[in-house]
Short mmCIF file of C-alpha atoms in Angstrom, two decimals:
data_model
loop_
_atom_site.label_atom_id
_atom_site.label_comp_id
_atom_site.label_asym_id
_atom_site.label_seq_id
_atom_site.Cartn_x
_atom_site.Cartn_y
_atom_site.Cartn_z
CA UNK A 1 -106.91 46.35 -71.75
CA UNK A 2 -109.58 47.73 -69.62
CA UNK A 3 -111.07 51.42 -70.93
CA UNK A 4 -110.21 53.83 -68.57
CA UNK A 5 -112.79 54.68 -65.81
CA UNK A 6 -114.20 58.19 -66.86
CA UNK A 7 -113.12 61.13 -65.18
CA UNK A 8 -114.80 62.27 -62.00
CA UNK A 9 -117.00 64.60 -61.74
CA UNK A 10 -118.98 66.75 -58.71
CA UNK A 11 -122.26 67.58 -59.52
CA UNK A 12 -123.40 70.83 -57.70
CA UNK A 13 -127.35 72.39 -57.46
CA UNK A 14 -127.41 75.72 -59.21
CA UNK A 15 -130.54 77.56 -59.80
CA UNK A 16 -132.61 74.20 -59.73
CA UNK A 17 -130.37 72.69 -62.56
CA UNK A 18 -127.15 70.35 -61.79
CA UNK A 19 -123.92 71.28 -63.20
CA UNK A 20 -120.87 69.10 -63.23
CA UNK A 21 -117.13 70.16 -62.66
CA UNK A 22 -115.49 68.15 -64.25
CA UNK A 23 -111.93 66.82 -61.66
CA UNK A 24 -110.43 64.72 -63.94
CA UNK A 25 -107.53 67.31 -64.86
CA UNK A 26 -106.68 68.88 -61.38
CA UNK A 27 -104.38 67.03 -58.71
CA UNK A 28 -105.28 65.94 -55.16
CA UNK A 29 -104.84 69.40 -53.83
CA UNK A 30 -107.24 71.61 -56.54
CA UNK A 31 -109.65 68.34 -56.47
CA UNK A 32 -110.25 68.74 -52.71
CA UNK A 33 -110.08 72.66 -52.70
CA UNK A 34 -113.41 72.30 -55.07
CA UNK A 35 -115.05 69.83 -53.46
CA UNK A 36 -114.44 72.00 -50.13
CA UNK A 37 -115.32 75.43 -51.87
CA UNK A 38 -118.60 73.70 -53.01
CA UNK A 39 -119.77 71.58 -50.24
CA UNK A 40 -123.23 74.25 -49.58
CA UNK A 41 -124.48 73.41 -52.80
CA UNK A 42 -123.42 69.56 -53.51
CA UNK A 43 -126.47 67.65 -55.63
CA UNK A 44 -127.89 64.54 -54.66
CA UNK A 45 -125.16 61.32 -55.05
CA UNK A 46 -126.71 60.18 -58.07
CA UNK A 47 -127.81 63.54 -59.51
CA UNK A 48 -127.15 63.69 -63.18
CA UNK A 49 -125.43 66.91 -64.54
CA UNK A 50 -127.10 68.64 -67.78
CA UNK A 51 -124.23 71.10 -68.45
CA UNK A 52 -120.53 70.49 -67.26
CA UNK A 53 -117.78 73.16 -66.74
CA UNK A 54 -113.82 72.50 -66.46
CA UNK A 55 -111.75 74.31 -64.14
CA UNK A 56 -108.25 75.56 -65.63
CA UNK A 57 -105.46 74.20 -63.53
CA UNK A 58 -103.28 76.31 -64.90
CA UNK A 59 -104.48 79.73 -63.22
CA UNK A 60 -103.43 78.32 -59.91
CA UNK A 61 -105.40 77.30 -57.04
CA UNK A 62 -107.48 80.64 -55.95
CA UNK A 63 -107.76 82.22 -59.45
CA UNK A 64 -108.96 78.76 -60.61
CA UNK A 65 -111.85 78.46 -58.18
CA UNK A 66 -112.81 82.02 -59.25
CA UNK A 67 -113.43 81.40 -61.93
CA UNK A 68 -114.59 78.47 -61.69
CA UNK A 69 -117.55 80.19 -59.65
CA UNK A 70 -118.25 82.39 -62.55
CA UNK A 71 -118.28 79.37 -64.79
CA UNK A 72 -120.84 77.49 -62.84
CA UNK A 73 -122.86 80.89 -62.49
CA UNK A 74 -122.96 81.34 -66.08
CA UNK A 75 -123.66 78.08 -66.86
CA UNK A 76 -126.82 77.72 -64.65
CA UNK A 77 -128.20 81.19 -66.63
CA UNK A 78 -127.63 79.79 -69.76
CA UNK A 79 -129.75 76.39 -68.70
CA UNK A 80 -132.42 78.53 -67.15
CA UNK A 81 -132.72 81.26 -70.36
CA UNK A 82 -136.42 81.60 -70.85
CA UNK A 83 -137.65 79.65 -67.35
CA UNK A 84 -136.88 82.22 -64.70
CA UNK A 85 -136.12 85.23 -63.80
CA UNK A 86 -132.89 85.81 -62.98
CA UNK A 87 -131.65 88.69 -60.67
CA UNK A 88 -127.76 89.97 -59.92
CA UNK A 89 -128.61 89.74 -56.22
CA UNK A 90 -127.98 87.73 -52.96
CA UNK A 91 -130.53 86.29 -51.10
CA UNK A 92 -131.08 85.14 -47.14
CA UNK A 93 -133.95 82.92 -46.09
CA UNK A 94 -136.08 83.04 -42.61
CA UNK A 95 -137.46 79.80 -40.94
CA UNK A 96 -140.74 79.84 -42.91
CA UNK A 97 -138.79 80.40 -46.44
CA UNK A 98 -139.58 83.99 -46.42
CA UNK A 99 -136.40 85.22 -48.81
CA UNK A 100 -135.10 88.83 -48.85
CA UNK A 101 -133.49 89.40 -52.01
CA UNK A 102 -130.44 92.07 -51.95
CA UNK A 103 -130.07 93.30 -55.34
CA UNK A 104 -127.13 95.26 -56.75
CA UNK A 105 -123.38 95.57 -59.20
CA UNK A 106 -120.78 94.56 -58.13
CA UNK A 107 -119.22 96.00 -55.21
CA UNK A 108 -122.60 96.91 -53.74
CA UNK A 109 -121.85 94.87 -50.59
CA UNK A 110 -124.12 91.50 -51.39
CA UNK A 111 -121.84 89.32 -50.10
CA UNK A 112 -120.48 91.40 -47.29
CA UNK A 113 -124.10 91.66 -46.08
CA UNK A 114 -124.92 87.83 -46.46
CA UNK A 115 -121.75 86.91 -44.58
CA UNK A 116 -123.59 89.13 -41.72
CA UNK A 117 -126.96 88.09 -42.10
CA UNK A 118 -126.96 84.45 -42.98
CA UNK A 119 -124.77 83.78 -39.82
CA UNK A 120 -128.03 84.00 -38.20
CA UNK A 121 -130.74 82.92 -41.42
CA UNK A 122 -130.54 80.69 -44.11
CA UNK A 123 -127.75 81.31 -46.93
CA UNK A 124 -129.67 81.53 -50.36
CA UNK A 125 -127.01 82.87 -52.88
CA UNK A 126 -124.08 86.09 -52.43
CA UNK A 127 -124.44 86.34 -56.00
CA UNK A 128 -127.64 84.84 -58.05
CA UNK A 129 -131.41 84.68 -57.05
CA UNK A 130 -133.68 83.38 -59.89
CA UNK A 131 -137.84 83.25 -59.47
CA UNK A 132 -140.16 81.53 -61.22
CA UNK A 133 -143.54 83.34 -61.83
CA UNK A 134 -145.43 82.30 -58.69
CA UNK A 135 -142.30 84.07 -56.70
CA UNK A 136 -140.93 80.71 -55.78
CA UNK A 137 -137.06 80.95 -55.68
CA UNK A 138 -134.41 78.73 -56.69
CA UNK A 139 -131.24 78.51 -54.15
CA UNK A 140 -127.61 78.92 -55.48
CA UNK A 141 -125.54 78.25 -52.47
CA UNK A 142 -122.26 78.78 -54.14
CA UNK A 143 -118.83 79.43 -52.53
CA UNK A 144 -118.89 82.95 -51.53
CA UNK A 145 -116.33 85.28 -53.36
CA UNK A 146 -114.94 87.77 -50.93
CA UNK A 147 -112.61 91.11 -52.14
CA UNK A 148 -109.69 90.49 -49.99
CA UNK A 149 -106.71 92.61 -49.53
CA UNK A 150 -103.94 92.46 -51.20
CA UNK A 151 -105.29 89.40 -53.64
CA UNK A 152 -106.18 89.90 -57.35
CA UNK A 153 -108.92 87.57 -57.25
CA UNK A 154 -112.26 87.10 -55.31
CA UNK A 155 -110.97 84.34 -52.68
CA UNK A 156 -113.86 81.76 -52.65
CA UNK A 157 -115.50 80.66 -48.89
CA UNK A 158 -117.49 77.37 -48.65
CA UNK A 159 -120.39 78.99 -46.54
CA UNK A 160 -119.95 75.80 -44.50
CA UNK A 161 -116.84 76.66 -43.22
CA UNK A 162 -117.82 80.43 -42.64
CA UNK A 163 -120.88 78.95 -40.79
CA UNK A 164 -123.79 80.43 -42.49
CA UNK A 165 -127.71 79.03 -42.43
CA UNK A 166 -128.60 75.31 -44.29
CA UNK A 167 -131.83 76.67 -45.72
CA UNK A 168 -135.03 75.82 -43.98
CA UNK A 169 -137.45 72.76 -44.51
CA UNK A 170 -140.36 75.18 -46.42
CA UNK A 171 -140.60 76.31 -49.57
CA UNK A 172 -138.60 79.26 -50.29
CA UNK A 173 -141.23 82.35 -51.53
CA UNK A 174 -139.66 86.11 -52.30
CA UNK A 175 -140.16 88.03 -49.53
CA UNK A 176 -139.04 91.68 -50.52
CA UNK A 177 -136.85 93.00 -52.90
CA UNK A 178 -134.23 95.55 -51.81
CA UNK A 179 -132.09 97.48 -53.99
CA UNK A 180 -128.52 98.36 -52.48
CA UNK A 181 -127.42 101.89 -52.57
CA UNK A 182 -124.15 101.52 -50.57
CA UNK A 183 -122.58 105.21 -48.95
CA UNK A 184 -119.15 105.72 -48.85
CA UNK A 185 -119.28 108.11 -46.14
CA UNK A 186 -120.75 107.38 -42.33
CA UNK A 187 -124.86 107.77 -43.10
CA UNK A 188 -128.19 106.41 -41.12
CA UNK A 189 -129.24 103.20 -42.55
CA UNK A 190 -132.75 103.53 -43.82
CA UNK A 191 -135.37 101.89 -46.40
CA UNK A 192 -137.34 104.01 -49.05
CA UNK A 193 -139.83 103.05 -50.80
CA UNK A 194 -138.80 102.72 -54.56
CA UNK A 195 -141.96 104.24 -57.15
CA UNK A 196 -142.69 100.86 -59.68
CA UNK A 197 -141.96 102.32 -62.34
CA UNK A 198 -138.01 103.24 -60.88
CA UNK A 199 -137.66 100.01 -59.84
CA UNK A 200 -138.54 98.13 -62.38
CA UNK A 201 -135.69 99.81 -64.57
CA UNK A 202 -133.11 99.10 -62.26
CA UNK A 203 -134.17 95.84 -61.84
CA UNK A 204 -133.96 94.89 -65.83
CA UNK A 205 -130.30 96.33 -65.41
CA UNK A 206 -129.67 93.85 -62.89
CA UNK A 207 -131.65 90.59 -64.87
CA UNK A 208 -129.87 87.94 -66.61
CA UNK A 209 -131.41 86.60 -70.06
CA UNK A 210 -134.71 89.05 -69.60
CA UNK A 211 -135.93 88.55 -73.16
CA UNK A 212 -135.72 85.20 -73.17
CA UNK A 213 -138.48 85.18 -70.35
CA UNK A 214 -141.70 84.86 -71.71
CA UNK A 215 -144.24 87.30 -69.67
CA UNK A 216 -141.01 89.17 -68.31
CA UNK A 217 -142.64 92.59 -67.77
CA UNK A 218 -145.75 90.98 -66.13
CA UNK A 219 -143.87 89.23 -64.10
CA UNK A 220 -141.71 91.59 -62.71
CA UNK A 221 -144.40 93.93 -62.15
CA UNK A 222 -146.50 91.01 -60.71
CA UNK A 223 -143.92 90.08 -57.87
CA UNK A 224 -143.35 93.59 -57.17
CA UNK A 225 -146.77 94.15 -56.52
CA UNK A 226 -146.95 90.84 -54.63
CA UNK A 227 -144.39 91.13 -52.19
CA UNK A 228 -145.19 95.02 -51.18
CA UNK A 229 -142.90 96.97 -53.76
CA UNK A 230 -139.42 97.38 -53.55
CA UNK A 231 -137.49 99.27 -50.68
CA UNK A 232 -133.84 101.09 -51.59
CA UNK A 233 -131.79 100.45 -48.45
CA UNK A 234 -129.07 103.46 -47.64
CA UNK A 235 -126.46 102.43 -45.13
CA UNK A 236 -122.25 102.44 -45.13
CA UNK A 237 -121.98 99.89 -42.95
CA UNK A 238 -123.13 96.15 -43.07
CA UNK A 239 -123.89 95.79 -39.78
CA UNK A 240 -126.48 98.34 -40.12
CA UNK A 241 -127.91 96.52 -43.21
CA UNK A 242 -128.26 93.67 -41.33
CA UNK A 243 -130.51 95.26 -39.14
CA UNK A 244 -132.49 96.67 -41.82
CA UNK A 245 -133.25 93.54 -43.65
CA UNK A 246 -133.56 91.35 -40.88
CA UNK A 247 -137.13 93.37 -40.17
CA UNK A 248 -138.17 93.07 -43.47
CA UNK A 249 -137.54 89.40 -43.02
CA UNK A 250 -139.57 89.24 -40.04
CA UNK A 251 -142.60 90.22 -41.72
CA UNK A 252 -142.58 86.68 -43.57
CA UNK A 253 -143.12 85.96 -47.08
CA UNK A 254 -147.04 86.72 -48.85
CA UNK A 255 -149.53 84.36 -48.30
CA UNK A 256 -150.91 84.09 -51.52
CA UNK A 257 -149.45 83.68 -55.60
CA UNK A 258 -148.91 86.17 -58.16
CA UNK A 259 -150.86 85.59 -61.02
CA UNK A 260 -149.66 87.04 -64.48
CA UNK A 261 -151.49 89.25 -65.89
CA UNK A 262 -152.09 90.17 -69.33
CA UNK A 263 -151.67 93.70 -70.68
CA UNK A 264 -155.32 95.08 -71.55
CA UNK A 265 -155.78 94.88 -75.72
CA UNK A 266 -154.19 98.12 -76.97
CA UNK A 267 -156.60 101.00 -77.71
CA UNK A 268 -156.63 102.08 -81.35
CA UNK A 269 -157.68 105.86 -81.81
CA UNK A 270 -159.99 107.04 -83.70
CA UNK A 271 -159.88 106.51 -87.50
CA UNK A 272 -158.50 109.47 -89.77
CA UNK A 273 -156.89 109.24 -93.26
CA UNK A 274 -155.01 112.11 -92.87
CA UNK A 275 -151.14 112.08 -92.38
CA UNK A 276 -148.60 109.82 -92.27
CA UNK A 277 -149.54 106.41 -90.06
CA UNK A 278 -147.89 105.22 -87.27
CA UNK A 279 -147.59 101.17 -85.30
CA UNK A 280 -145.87 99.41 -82.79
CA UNK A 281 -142.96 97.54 -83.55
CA UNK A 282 -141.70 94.21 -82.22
CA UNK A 283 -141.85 94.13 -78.86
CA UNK A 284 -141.25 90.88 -76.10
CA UNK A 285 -143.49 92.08 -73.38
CA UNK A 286 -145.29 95.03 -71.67
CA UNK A 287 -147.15 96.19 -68.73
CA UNK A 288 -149.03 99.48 -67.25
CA UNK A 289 -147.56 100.13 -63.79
CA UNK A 290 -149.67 101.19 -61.15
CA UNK A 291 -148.34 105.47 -61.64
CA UNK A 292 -149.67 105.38 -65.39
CA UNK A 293 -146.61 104.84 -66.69
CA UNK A 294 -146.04 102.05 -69.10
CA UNK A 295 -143.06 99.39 -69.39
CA UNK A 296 -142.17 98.11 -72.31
CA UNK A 297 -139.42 95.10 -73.45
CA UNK A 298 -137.50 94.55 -76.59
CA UNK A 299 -135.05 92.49 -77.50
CA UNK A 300 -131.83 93.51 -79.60
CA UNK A 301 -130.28 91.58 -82.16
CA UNK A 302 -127.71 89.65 -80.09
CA UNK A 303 -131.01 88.40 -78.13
CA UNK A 304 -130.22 91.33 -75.00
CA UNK A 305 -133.30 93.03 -74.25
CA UNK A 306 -133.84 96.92 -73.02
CA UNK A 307 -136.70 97.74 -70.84
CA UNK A 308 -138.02 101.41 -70.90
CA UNK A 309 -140.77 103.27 -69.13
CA UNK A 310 -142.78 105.30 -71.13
CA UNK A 311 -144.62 108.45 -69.14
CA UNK A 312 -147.23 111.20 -69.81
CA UNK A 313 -148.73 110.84 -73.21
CA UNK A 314 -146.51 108.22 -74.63
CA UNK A 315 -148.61 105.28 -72.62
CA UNK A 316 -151.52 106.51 -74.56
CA UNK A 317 -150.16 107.11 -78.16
CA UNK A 318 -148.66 103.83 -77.91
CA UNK A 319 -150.76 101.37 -77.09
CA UNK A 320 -153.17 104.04 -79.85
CA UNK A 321 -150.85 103.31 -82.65
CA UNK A 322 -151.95 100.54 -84.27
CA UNK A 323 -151.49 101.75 -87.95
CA UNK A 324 -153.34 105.15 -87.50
CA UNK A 325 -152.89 108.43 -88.78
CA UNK A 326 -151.17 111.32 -87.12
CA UNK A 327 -153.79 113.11 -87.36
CA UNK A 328 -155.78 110.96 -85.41
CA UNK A 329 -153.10 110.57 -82.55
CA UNK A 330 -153.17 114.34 -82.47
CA UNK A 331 -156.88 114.46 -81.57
CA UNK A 332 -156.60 111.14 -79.38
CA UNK A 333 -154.70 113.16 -77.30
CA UNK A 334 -156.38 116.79 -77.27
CA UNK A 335 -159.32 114.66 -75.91
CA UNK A 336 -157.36 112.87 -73.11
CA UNK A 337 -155.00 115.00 -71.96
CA UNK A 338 -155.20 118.83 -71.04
CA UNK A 339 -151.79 119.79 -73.37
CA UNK A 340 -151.86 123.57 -75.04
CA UNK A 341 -150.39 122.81 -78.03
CA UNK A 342 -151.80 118.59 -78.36
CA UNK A 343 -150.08 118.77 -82.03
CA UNK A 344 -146.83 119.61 -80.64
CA UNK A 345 -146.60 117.33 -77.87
CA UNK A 346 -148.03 113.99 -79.87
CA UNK A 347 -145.28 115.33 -82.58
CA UNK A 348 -142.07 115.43 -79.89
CA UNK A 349 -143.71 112.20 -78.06
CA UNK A 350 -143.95 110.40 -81.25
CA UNK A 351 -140.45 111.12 -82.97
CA UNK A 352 -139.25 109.84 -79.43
CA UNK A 353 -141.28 106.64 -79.61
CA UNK A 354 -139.70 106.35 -83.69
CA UNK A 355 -136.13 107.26 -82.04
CA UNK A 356 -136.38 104.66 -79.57
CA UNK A 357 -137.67 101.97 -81.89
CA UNK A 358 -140.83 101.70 -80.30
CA UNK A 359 -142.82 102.70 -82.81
CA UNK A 360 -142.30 103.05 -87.02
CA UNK A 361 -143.95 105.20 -89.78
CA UNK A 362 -145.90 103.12 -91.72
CA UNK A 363 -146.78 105.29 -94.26
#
C-alpha cells in the first residue's frame, strides 16, 4: 500500500522565520478558519518551516485560533532568542518603511490603535515588533486578536478582511518608539518626551528573550538615540492616538544606521590596601545613558534578565570596582563628587550595589 501523503501544513512569516501549522488534525471548517485568520502573513509557496505548532481542535473553533496565535508568537521568539530584539508592541508602517512602534501590556490599546491606523498605513504587527541592531524591523502580520464582548477569548481578524495596509515596497526602518499610557477617563491626547534612562526600563519590561541578545543594552540605547528618543503618548481614545502617531509617522524614518557602541573600559580607582575589596559580578551588557546614569543587564538563573539604572554615585563606584578596596572607593568618590559625608554615601551606595547583585565583596 501506498504511505500516506504527510499531513498539510501552512507555513506563515513570523518575525523573519517561517513557522508551520500543522492542518492535518482539524476538519474542513477549522482548516479554512486558519488559513483565513492567517492569510496577512502567508510565506512563500515553497517556504520551508523551521519550527511547527499544532492547533488543538478540541478548544473549539475561536479558542483554538487563540491560541493558536499565541503559539505561533511564541514560537517565532523562541527561533529569534539571541538575534533580535524583541518588543511587546504593535507596529504601523508609512510608504517609505518609516515604522512607529506602539509599545505596551496588555490592554494598553495596541491593537485597537492599529485597527485605526493601519486602515490608512501599512499593518506591521498588533502584537510583536522585533529589530535587528541597524533598526531594521521584522513584520509579524498575524491575525489580530480583538477583546470582544461577551466572548472569553481574543476573537482573531485576518487584517485582510478588516482591510488594513499590505506593507510598502522599502525596507522597513524604526521610526519612533512610543510607549502607551492609556486614560480611563476623557483626557487631551499628547506626546512627552520620555528621559533615556525611564525608557529604557520600561522598555526591558516589555522585551522578549533580552539576555539572550548579545549587545542588548547598546542596542537599545543605540536605537533610542537613533530614532529621536522615545515619546509617552496620553490619550483615552484611539481616535486621538491615531492622530498622534500618524505625525510622528510623517516625519519618516532616520537616514542613517545605528552603530553599537561599546561601553568605555571601566575605571579602576585608585589603589589602597585598606578594607575589605569590592568587583563587579556577572553581568550580560551595559551602557552610560546620555543623563549620567548607567544601565546595566543580568541574567537570572532561568536565563530572564533584569535591567536596572544605576544613578548618582553608583555609575562611578561601579564601573571603579574592579577588586579595590573600600577605602579607595571612599576617596574615589570624595574627589568626584561634592557629598558631606563621601564615607557614608559610598557605604549605603555600595551595600545597594551588593543587595542588588551587582557587585560582591571580594575580600
Amino acid at each position: 500500500m501506498p504511505s500516506p501523503s504527510p499531513s498539510p501544513v501552512l507555513v506563515v512569516d513570523a518575525l523573519g522565520v517561517h513557522i508551520g501549522i500543522e492542518l492535518g488534525g482539524l476538519d474542513d471548517a477549522d482548516r479554512n478558519a486558519v488559513r483565513a485568520a492567517w492569510t496577512g502573513a502567508l510565506a512563500d509557496e515553497n517556504a520551508e518551516p523551521r519550527a511547527t505548532v499544532t492547533p488543538t481542535a478540541s478548544l473549539g473553533p475561536g479558542p483554538m485560533l487563540a491560541a493558536l496565535s499565541s503559539a505561533v508568537t511564541l514560537s517565532a521568539i523562541n527561533e529569534r532568542r539571541g538575534d533580535l530584539w524583541m518588543l511587546h508592541a504593535a507596529g504601523v508602517a508609512g510608504s517609505d518603511g518609516a515604522v512607529v512602534v506602539l509599545v505596551g501590556p496588555s490592554g494598553a490599546g495596541k491593537t485597537t490603535a492599529i485597527r485605526h491606523l493601519a486602515a490608512r498605513a501599512g499593518y506591521v504587527s498588533d502584537e510583536t515588533i522585533a529589530l535587528d541592531a541597524t533598526g531594521a524591523v521584522l513584520p509579524y502580520r498575524k491575525p489580530l486578536s480583538v477583546i470582544t464582548d461577551g466572548v472569553a477569548h481574543k476573537v482573531q481578524h485576518s487584517p485582510v478582511d478588516l482591510g488594513l495596509g499590505e506593507l510598502p515596497t522599502a525596507p522597513l526602518r524604526l521610526a519612533r518608539i512610543v510607549l502607551l499610557d492609556r486614560r480611563s477617563e476623557p483626557t487631551p491626547a499628547r506626546l512627552l518626551p520620555v528621559p533615556t534612562s525611564e525608557a529604557i526600563a520600561e522598555l526591558a519590561g516589555q522585551s522578549s528573550a533580552l539576555a539572550q541578545l548579545p549587545g542588548a543594552v547598546r542596542t537599545m540605547a543605540g536605537l533610542i538615540a537613533q530614532t529621536g528618543g522615545v515619546v509617552r503618548a496620553e490619550y483615552a481614545e484611539a481616535e486621538d492616538l491615531a492622530m498622534l502617531v500618524r505625525g510622528l509617522s510623517d516625519a519618516g524614518a532616520p537616514t542613517t544606521v545605528p552603530s553599537v557602541v561599546t561601553p568605555p573600559a571601566t575605571r579602576r580607582a585608585p589603589e589602597d590596601t585598606a578594607g575589605p575589596r569590592y568587583e563587579r559580578t556577572e553581568t550580560v551588557d551595559w551602557s552610560p545613558l546620555p543623563d549620567g546614569t548607567l544601565a546595566v543587564l543580568t541574567a537570572n538563573a532561568d536565563g530572564s534578565g533584569i535591567l536596572r539604572v544605576l544613578a548618582g554615585v553608583a555609575p562611578a563606584l561601579w564601573e571603579a570596582a574592579d577588586g579595590v578596596s573600600r577605602d579607595a572607593l571612599v576617596a574615589d568618590v570624595d574627589a568626584r563628587f561634592d557629598c558631606p559625608d563621601p564615607g557614608l554615601v559610598t557605604d549605603t551606595t555600595l551595600a545597594s550595589l551588593v543587595d542588588a547583585g551587582l557587585l560582591r565583596v571580594a575580600g
